[in-house]
Tab-separated table of C-alpha atoms in Angstrom:
chain	number	residue	atom	x	y	z
M	1	MET	CA	-29.067	-12.656	8.619
M	2	ASN	CA	-28.325	-15.897	6.787
M	3	MET	CA	-26.796	-13.959	3.894
M	4	ASP	CA	-24.703	-11.922	6.347
M	5	LEU	CA	-23.431	-15.097	7.982
M	6	LYS	CA	-22.419	-16.451	4.586
M	7	LYS	CA	-20.578	-13.201	3.852
M	8	LYS	CA	-18.751	-13.561	7.164
M	9	GLU	CA	-17.704	-17.099	6.231
M	10	LEU	CA	-16.538	-15.972	2.787
M	11	THR	CA	-14.649	-13.075	4.387
M	12	ASN	CA	-12.889	-15.528	6.686
M	13	PHE	CA	-11.790	-17.601	3.699
M	14	PHE	CA	-10.595	-14.491	1.836
M	15	CYS	CA	-8.621	-13.393	4.887
M	16	ILE	CA	-6.977	-16.804	5.232
M	17	VAL	CA	-5.811	-16.600	1.611
M	18	TYR	CA	-4.639	-13.001	2.127
M	19	PHE	CA	-2.789	-14.009	5.303
M	20	ILE	CA	-0.898	-16.887	3.662
M	21	TRP	CA	-0.078	-15.008	0.460
M	22	GLY	CA	0.670	-11.676	2.167
M	23	LEU	CA	2.916	-13.276	4.788
M	24	PHE	CA	4.960	-15.037	2.111
M	25	GLN	CA	5.192	-11.911	-0.047
M	26	GLN	CA	6.495	-9.927	2.915
M	27	ILE	CA	9.119	-12.578	3.653
M	28	GLN	CA	10.163	-12.850	0.009
M	29	ASN	CA	10.164	-9.133	-0.772
M	30	THR	CA	11.292	-7.504	2.463
M	31	VAL	CA	13.244	-9.847	4.760
M	32	ASN	CA	16.989	-10.276	4.172
M	33	ILE	CA	16.893	-14.050	3.717
M	34	LYS	CA	16.803	-16.426	0.781
M	35	PHE	CA	15.677	-20.034	0.937
M	36	LYS	CA	15.414	-23.072	-1.292
M	37	PHE	CA	12.468	-23.262	-3.718
M	38	GLU	CA	11.538	-19.657	-2.898
M	39	GLU	CA	10.454	-18.840	-6.458
M	40	SER	CA	8.543	-22.113	-6.843
M	41	ILE	CA	6.654	-21.572	-3.587
M	42	GLY	CA	5.808	-18.044	-4.709
M	43	GLN	CA	4.376	-19.286	-8.003
M	44	ILE	CA	2.353	-22.010	-6.271
M	45	LEU	CA	0.878	-19.441	-3.879
M	46	ASN	CA	0.027	-17.149	-6.796
M	47	VAL	CA	-1.885	-19.991	-8.463
M	48	PHE	CA	-3.530	-20.810	-5.126
M	49	LEU	CA	-4.650	-17.182	-4.797
M	50	LEU	CA	-6.002	-16.982	-8.354
M	51	VAL	CA	-7.994	-20.206	-8.014
M	52	SER	CA	-9.291	-19.093	-4.611
M	53	MET	CA	-10.409	-15.707	-5.956
M	54	PHE	CA	-12.218	-17.365	-8.877
M	55	PHE	CA	-14.191	-19.672	-6.596
M	56	LEU	CA	-14.839	-16.831	-4.152
M	57	LEU	CA	-16.338	-14.795	-7.004
M	58	LEU	CA	-18.695	-17.661	-7.833
M	59	LEU	CA	-19.635	-18.098	-4.164
M	60	VAL	CA	-20.218	-14.364	-3.692
M	61	MET	CA	-22.499	-14.295	-6.732
M	62	LYS	CA	-24.329	-17.375	-5.477
M	63	ASN	CA	-24.708	-15.723	-2.070
M	64	GLN	CA	-26.485	-12.850	-3.857
M	65	ASN	CA	-28.660	-15.356	-5.756
M	66	PHE	CA	-26.843	-14.104	-8.864
M	67	GLU	CA	-28.666	-10.766	-8.520
M	68	VAL	CA	-25.551	-8.758	-9.251
M	69	ARG	CA	-24.786	-5.370	-10.746
M	70	ILE	CA	-24.024	-6.207	-14.366
M	71	TRP	CA	-21.972	-3.062	-14.925
M	72	ASN	CA	-19.666	-4.037	-12.056
M	73	ILE	CA	-19.117	-7.506	-13.492
M	74	ILE	CA	-18.396	-6.059	-16.942
M	75	SER	CA	-15.989	-3.526	-15.411
M	76	LEU	CA	-14.265	-6.290	-13.467
M	77	ILE	CA	-13.818	-8.453	-16.568
M	78	LEU	CA	-12.520	-5.548	-18.680
M	79	PHE	CA	-10.102	-4.358	-15.999
M	80	PHE	CA	-8.794	-7.858	-15.316
M	81	GLY	CA	-8.336	-8.304	-19.071
M	82	LEU	CA	-6.174	-5.170	-19.039
M	83	ILE	CA	-4.206	-6.612	-16.109
M	84	ILE	CA	-3.512	-9.818	-18.027
M	85	TYR	CA	-2.320	-7.802	-21.031
M	86	LEU	CA	-0.084	-5.595	-18.882
M	87	SER	CA	1.399	-8.641	-17.146
M	88	LYS	CA	3.655	-9.181	-20.173
M	89	ASN	CA	5.741	-6.334	-18.755
M	90	GLN	CA	5.404	-7.585	-15.176
M	91	ASN	CA	5.346	-11.014	-13.542
M	92	PHE	CA	2.806	-13.558	-12.337
M	93	THR	CA	2.559	-11.832	-8.958
M	94	PHE	CA	1.151	-8.772	-10.748
M	95	ILE	CA	-1.875	-10.807	-11.902
M	96	ALA	CA	-2.340	-12.349	-8.452
M	97	THR	CA	-2.125	-8.915	-6.828
M	98	TYR	CA	-4.970	-7.475	-8.877
M	99	ALA	CA	-7.093	-10.597	-8.550
M	100	LEU	CA	-6.871	-10.015	-4.797
M	101	ILE	CA	-7.647	-6.298	-5.157
M	102	LEU	CA	-10.612	-6.869	-7.480
M	103	MET	CA	-12.239	-9.355	-5.098
M	104	ALA	CA	-11.489	-7.557	-1.817
M	105	GLY	CA	-14.437	-5.164	-2.114
M	106	ASN	CA	-16.869	-8.034	-1.532
M	107	PHE	CA	-15.716	-8.652	2.026
M	108	TYR	CA	-15.601	-6.935	5.411
M	109	PHE	CA	-12.736	-4.433	5.280
M	110	GLU	CA	-12.414	-4.436	9.064
M	111	ASP	CA	-11.476	-8.129	8.942
M	112	ILE	CA	-9.046	-7.457	6.088
M	113	LEU	CA	-7.334	-4.772	8.191
M	114	LYS	CA	-7.089	-7.181	11.116
M	115	THR	CA	-5.497	-9.826	8.888
M	116	PHE	CA	-2.906	-7.359	7.591
M	117	LEU	CA	-2.095	-6.190	11.115
M	118	ILE	CA	-1.502	-9.754	12.290
M	119	PHE	CA	0.870	-10.914	9.549
M	120	THR	CA	2.711	-7.584	9.436
M	121	ALA	CA	3.226	-7.616	13.215
M	122	ILE	CA	4.588	-11.163	12.917
M	123	ILE	CA	7.108	-10.133	10.248
M	124	LEU	CA	8.205	-6.887	11.921
M	125	ILE	CA	8.666	-8.362	15.393
M	126	SER	CA	10.205	-11.696	14.356
M	127	THR	CA	12.600	-10.175	11.801
M	128	ILE	CA	13.946	-7.505	14.163
M	129	PHE	CA	14.146	-10.050	17.015
M	130	LEU	CA	16.073	-12.570	14.887
M	131	PHE	CA	18.297	-9.750	13.622
M	132	LYS	CA	19.140	-8.777	17.201
M	133	LEU	CA	19.973	-12.433	17.911
M	134	GLY	CA	22.240	-12.494	14.860
M	135	ARG	CA	20.144	-15.080	13.014
M	136	ILE	CA	19.258	-12.732	10.150
M	137	PRO	CA	22.124	-10.703	8.647
M	138	ASN	CA	22.061	-6.949	8.389
M	139	ALA	CA	21.940	-5.349	4.951
M	140	ILE	CA	24.200	-2.331	5.187
M	141	VAL	CA	23.166	0.010	2.405
M	142	VAL	CA	25.263	2.862	1.065
M	143	GLY	CA	23.104	5.192	-1.028
M	144	GLN	CA	23.942	7.701	-3.711
M	145	TYR	CA	24.808	10.285	-1.068
M	146	LEU	CA	27.063	7.844	0.842
M	147	ARG	CA	24.766	7.608	3.859
M	148	VAL	CA	25.268	4.269	5.610
M	149	ARG	CA	22.043	2.806	6.979
M	150	SER	CA	21.152	-0.387	8.833
M	151	SER	CA	18.230	-2.521	7.662
M	152	LEU	CA	17.333	-4.319	10.951
M	153	GLY	CA	17.311	-7.670	9.143
M	154	PHE	CA	15.273	-6.498	6.173
M	155	GLY	CA	16.558	-6.515	2.606
M	156	TYR	CA	16.740	-2.717	2.358
M	157	TYR	CA	16.953	-0.026	5.005
M	158	THR	CA	13.529	1.505	4.230
M	159	TYR	CA	11.505	-1.734	4.285
M	160	SER	CA	10.855	-1.857	8.042
M	161	ALA	CA	9.855	1.825	8.045
M	162	GLN	CA	7.445	1.336	5.133
M	163	LEU	CA	5.833	-1.701	6.757
M	164	LEU	CA	5.456	0.123	10.064
M	165	PHE	CA	4.012	3.190	8.317
M	166	TYR	CA	1.179	1.174	6.784
M	167	PHE	CA	0.813	-0.843	9.999
M	168	THR	CA	0.380	2.404	11.958
M	169	LEU	CA	-2.234	3.748	9.554
M	170	ALA	CA	-4.096	0.438	9.503
M	171	TYR	CA	-4.007	0.157	13.297
M	172	LEU	CA	-5.349	3.675	13.870
M	173	VAL	CA	-8.104	3.209	11.274
M	174	PHE	CA	-8.961	-0.197	12.753
M	175	ARG	CA	-9.061	0.910	16.394
M	176	LYS	CA	-10.648	4.348	15.851
M	177	GLN	CA	-12.265	5.643	19.064
M	178	LYS	CA	-11.279	2.469	20.940
M	179	ILE	CA	-7.601	3.445	20.860
M	180	THR	CA	-5.908	3.946	24.254
M	181	TYR	CA	-3.120	6.290	25.306
M	182	VAL	CA	-0.868	3.282	25.902
M	183	GLU	CA	-1.408	2.071	22.335
M	184	LEU	CA	-0.566	5.525	20.960
M	185	ILE	CA	2.631	5.664	23.032
M	186	ILE	CA	3.680	2.190	21.854
M	187	LEU	CA	3.000	3.097	18.211
M	188	GLU	CA	5.031	6.303	18.441
M	189	ALA	CA	7.863	4.529	20.287
M	190	ALA	CA	7.988	1.835	17.596
M	191	ASN	CA	8.056	4.448	14.842
M	192	TYR	CA	10.821	6.390	16.584
M	193	PHE	CA	12.888	3.222	17.070
M	194	ILE	CA	12.661	2.393	13.351
M	195	TYR	CA	13.416	5.999	12.398
M	196	TYR	CA	16.421	6.143	14.750
M	197	SER	CA	17.742	2.809	13.437
M	198	THR	CA	17.228	3.416	9.710
M	199	ASN	CA	17.083	7.224	9.338
M	200	THR	CA	13.965	6.897	7.154
M	201	ARG	CA	12.194	10.218	7.604
M	202	ASN	CA	9.127	10.310	5.348
M	203	PRO	CA	7.196	7.393	6.937
M	204	TYR	CA	8.129	8.530	10.446
M	205	ILE	CA	6.926	12.110	9.949
M	206	LEU	CA	3.623	11.047	8.372
M	207	SER	CA	2.960	8.358	11.004
M	208	THR	CA	3.704	10.795	13.823
M	209	LEU	CA	1.331	13.390	12.365
M	210	PHE	CA	-1.494	10.838	12.322
M	211	ILE	CA	-0.703	9.654	15.862
M	212	LEU	CA	-0.714	13.263	17.096
M	213	PHE	CA	-4.075	13.923	15.430
M	214	VAL	CA	-5.604	10.848	17.067
M	215	LEU	CA	-4.080	11.872	20.410
M	216	VAL	CA	-5.626	15.353	20.202
M	217	ASP	CA	-8.922	13.847	19.045
M	218	LYS	CA	-8.908	11.500	22.037
M	219	ILE	CA	-8.123	14.347	24.438
M	220	PHE	CA	-11.180	16.175	23.088
M	221	LYS	CA	-13.254	12.979	23.421
M	222	PHE	CA	-13.271	12.352	19.655
M	223	LYS	CA	-15.218	15.502	18.873
M	224	LEU	CA	-12.828	16.780	16.197
M	225	ASP	CA	-14.649	16.778	12.873
M	226	ILE	CA	-12.411	18.028	10.086
M	227	LEU	CA	-14.749	16.613	7.442
M	228	ARG	CA	-17.220	19.400	8.145
M	229	PHE	CA	-14.902	21.764	6.267
M	230	LYS	CA	-15.429	21.876	2.497
M	231	LEU	CA	-11.740	22.536	1.843
M	232	VAL	CA	-10.733	19.434	3.808
M	233	LYS	CA	-13.278	17.353	1.892
M	234	PHE	CA	-11.902	18.664	-1.400
M	235	ILE	CA	-8.291	17.935	-0.418
M	236	ILE	CA	-9.092	14.382	0.685
M	237	LEU	CA	-11.308	13.718	-2.346
M	238	PHE	CA	-8.591	14.710	-4.812
M	239	ALA	CA	-5.599	13.872	-2.605
M	240	PHE	CA	-3.941	11.569	-5.130
M	241	PRO	CA	-4.197	13.760	-8.261
M	242	ILE	CA	-3.248	16.809	-6.154
M	243	CYS	CA	-0.096	15.071	-4.903
M	244	PHE	CA	0.753	13.967	-8.441
M	245	ILE	CA	0.383	17.561	-9.671
M	246	VAL	CA	2.469	18.890	-6.761
M	247	LEU	CA	5.169	16.346	-7.580
M	248	ASN	CA	5.251	17.567	-11.178
M	249	VAL	CA	5.525	21.154	-9.953
M	250	LEU	CA	8.490	20.199	-7.759
M	251	MET	CA	10.133	18.467	-10.707
M	252	PHE	CA	9.583	21.009	-13.463
M	253	TRP	CA	8.325	24.383	-12.227
M	254	ILE	CA	10.323	25.500	-9.222
M	255	PRO	CA	13.600	27.491	-9.240
M	256	LYS	CA	16.661	25.322	-9.869
M	257	SER	CA	18.267	26.267	-6.572
M	258	LEU	CA	15.185	25.074	-4.673
M	259	PHE	CA	14.981	21.954	-6.851
M	260	TYR	CA	18.568	20.959	-6.010
M	261	THR	CA	17.929	21.482	-2.301
M	262	LEU	CA	14.733	19.416	-2.306
M	263	ASN	CA	16.242	16.740	-4.521
M	264	GLU	CA	19.142	16.262	-2.119
M	265	ALA	CA	16.790	16.163	0.875
M	266	LEU	CA	14.766	13.488	-0.952
M	267	SER	CA	17.839	11.352	-1.761
M	268	GLY	CA	17.722	12.198	-5.469
M	269	ARG	CA	14.137	11.041	-5.994
M	270	LEU	CA	13.060	14.081	-8.037
M	271	ALA	CA	15.984	13.733	-10.448
M	272	LEU	CA	15.330	9.993	-10.782
M	273	ASN	CA	11.721	10.689	-11.806
M	274	ILE	CA	12.919	13.092	-14.494
M	275	SER	CA	15.621	10.755	-15.781
M	276	GLY	CA	13.066	7.931	-15.892
M	277	LEU	CA	10.758	10.021	-18.058
M	278	GLN	CA	13.646	10.995	-20.332
M	279	MET	CA	14.970	7.441	-20.589
M	280	TRP	CA	11.750	5.499	-21.156
M	281	GLY	CA	8.947	7.976	-21.819
M	282	VAL	CA	5.274	7.248	-21.124
M	283	LYS	CA	3.430	4.627	-23.185
M	284	LEU	CA	-0.326	4.061	-23.396
M	285	LEU	CA	-0.070	0.432	-22.274
M	286	GLY	CA	3.212	0.474	-20.402
M	287	GLN	CA	6.539	-1.159	-21.099
M	288	LYS	CA	9.085	-3.597	-19.721
M	289	ILE	CA	11.571	-1.787	-17.468
M	290	ASP	CA	14.428	-3.378	-15.538
M	291	PHE	CA	15.453	-0.899	-12.885
M	292	GLU	CA	19.037	-0.855	-11.620
M	293	ALA	CA	19.269	-0.206	-7.905
M	294	ILE	CA	21.423	-1.754	-5.167
M	295	ASN	CA	24.130	-4.323	-5.945
M	296	VAL	CA	25.012	-7.381	-3.850
M	297	ASN	CA	27.434	-5.313	-1.767
M	298	GLY	CA	24.725	-2.869	-0.695
M	299	MET	CA	26.042	-0.065	-2.894
M	300	ALA	CA	23.998	2.007	-5.315
M	301	THR	CA	24.977	0.835	-8.801
M	302	GLN	CA	26.803	3.135	-11.191
M	303	TYR	CA	23.670	3.385	-13.353
M	304	TYR	CA	21.158	3.564	-10.486
M	305	ASN	CA	17.803	4.476	-12.038
M	306	PHE	CA	15.130	3.140	-9.680
M	307	VAL	CA	12.026	5.363	-9.685
M	308	ASP	CA	10.680	5.414	-6.118
M	309	SER	CA	7.525	7.435	-6.735
M	310	SER	CA	4.421	5.234	-6.907
M	311	TYR	CA	2.891	7.679	-9.366
M	312	PHE	CA	5.758	7.732	-11.839
M	313	GLN	CA	6.641	4.063	-11.451
M	314	THR	CA	3.034	3.145	-12.287
M	315	LEU	CA	2.955	5.627	-15.165
M	316	LEU	CA	6.228	4.388	-16.676
M	317	VAL	CA	5.743	0.628	-16.231
M	318	SER	CA	1.966	0.182	-16.578
M	319	GLY	CA	1.184	3.098	-18.894
M	320	CYS	CA	-1.068	6.145	-18.836
M	321	LEU	CA	-4.335	4.214	-19.409
M	322	PHE	CA	-3.792	2.089	-16.314
M	323	PHE	CA	-2.586	5.148	-14.374
M	324	ILE	CA	-5.771	7.092	-15.181
M	325	ILE	CA	-7.975	4.151	-14.157
M	326	ILE	CA	-6.148	3.819	-10.834
M	327	MET	CA	-6.510	7.553	-10.201
M	328	ILE	CA	-10.264	7.336	-10.837
M	329	LEU	CA	-10.560	4.367	-8.468
M	330	LEU	CA	-8.586	6.201	-5.770
M	331	ILE	CA	-10.875	9.240	-6.094
M	332	TYR	CA	-13.862	6.871	-5.827
M	333	ILE	CA	-12.539	5.433	-2.556
M	334	CYS	CA	-11.703	8.867	-1.145
M	335	ASN	CA	-15.215	10.029	-2.034
M	336	LYS	CA	-16.706	6.991	-0.342
M	337	SER	CA	-14.727	7.647	2.838
M	338	ILE	CA	-16.067	11.226	2.884
M	339	LYS	CA	-19.691	10.232	2.196
M	340	GLU	CA	-19.568	7.635	4.966
M	341	HIS	CA	-17.821	10.150	7.250
M	342	GLU	CA	-14.870	7.830	7.870
M	343	GLN	CA	-12.576	10.582	9.108
M	344	TYR	CA	-9.606	8.412	10.087
M	345	LEU	CA	-9.731	6.529	6.795
M	346	GLY	CA	-9.822	9.830	4.896
M	347	ILE	CA	-6.744	11.052	6.776
M	348	ALA	CA	-4.966	7.753	6.140
M	349	LEU	CA	-5.665	7.984	2.402
M	350	PHE	CA	-4.407	11.580	2.368
M	351	LEU	CA	-1.156	10.544	4.095
M	352	ILE	CA	-0.758	7.623	1.678
M	353	ALA	CA	-1.152	10.053	-1.235
M	354	ILE	CA	1.732	12.131	0.155
M	355	HIS	CA	3.827	9.066	0.966
M	356	SER	CA	3.341	7.710	-2.563
M	357	MET	CA	4.983	10.802	-4.047
M	358	PHE	CA	8.342	9.417	-2.958
M	359	ASP	CA	7.827	5.701	-2.228
M	360	PRO	CA	6.573	2.802	-4.386
M	361	GLN	CA	4.271	0.775	-2.090
M	362	LEU	CA	0.887	2.286	-3.061
M	363	LEU	CA	-0.471	-0.740	-4.959
M	364	LEU	CA	1.272	-3.585	-3.108
M	365	PRO	CA	-1.167	-5.471	-0.799
M	366	TRP	CA	1.633	-7.024	1.281
M	367	TYR	CA	2.663	-3.485	2.255
M	368	SER	CA	-0.723	-1.763	2.286
M	369	PRO	CA	-4.221	-3.147	2.914
M	370	PHE	CA	-5.671	0.152	1.714
M	371	CYS	CA	-5.113	-0.642	-1.974
M	372	LEU	CA	-7.612	-3.475	-1.469
M	373	LEU	CA	-10.280	-0.789	-1.098
M	374	LEU	CA	-10.089	-0.297	-4.870
M	375	GLY	CA	-12.078	-3.509	-5.157
M	376	GLN	CA	-15.083	-1.674	-3.687
M	377	PHE	CA	-15.754	-0.276	-7.157
M	378	PHE	CA	-16.093	-3.789	-8.599
M	379	ALA	CA	-18.041	-5.336	-5.701
M	380	VAL	CA	-20.909	-7.609	-6.712
M	381	HIS	CA	-23.117	-5.934	-4.098
M	382	ASP	CA	-22.737	-2.340	-2.915
M	383	SER	CA	-22.015	-1.848	0.790
M	384	SER	CA	-20.351	0.634	3.120
M	385	ILE	CA	-16.594	0.389	3.695
M	386	PHE	CA	-16.964	-0.543	7.341
M	387	GLU	CA	-20.138	-2.561	7.024
M	388	LYS	CA	-20.747	-4.150	10.411
M	389	THR	CA	-19.550	-7.721	10.690
M	390	ILE	CA	-21.573	-10.406	12.401
M	391	GLN	CA	-20.772	-10.688	16.086
M	392	GLU	CA	-19.818	-14.227	16.857
């Protein structure tokens, strides 16, 4: 019990750090505002996070009386060494991000979800509210296909939809069987409002599918058990590599007429993946890439080359070695969700795998708390994903 109480205290400290850092990252990377000393504050918070994670690692090991799994510590050190090497093509936030991910597996994931839900709700509600009051300017974006979209006070029209997508998944996984009909209605209404305002389809469709599944499950008194089917288990287990393979099929092995139709429906994302591969190629240890996207006037630049796919962006920027490691870690987490019969988590991971085919938020903790599950592989002490927290 004493050890559990200490873990609860350490989890609280981790969540405080995640709250402060995640809240700032959301403001800096998604909201359509700029403020004085923004970059300096960001760097200070990155240092604060790194120092905090180092001391948390020591405290976690002490809490286990230094009886730790040596292989996990070695894996952690080797992987973090790779992160430091790859950071030459990234920025300081990249190192801070993976320090957070590597340590997250040592703490109660339920509390981590709650922390994400709180700071994301703050950003979504306050940004849209201030936008409606005229205190935050709109970012009118004109894409490659000349579709004009409002951003609701965020820096790009898709940002609110992406945040709400991960918020919806996190909320449904967090609430599970405790969810009420009113909560489901509010979630769907919020998703429809964002979809109607921004015309961002992918997150809306995936969120709605999950909400509908939970609704049906609730109607049947949570007796739906899709994990009893071997095919479903297989699909969830290999969801990420399957989606990566499907994406390659869509890019290279379908009839040209169908490719052009899909590419247009996906706002040119398939063609951008191909041009990215042709322009930069895939390196073992990644490369420095400066994507050209939207200019200051909200127009797609003449040489727009931003690769939206999480899979191909990771492959191009961080290299195939890092990409393979991440795929293995994702399979590990999917397998753990199946073994522990966490049905809602398995569905969420499957939807994230689909979403990541066309959007780049897979490994960004200020967008998604689910990438923090990767730290389970490196945890000092093995535990279930939803290990029960101490009731206070």
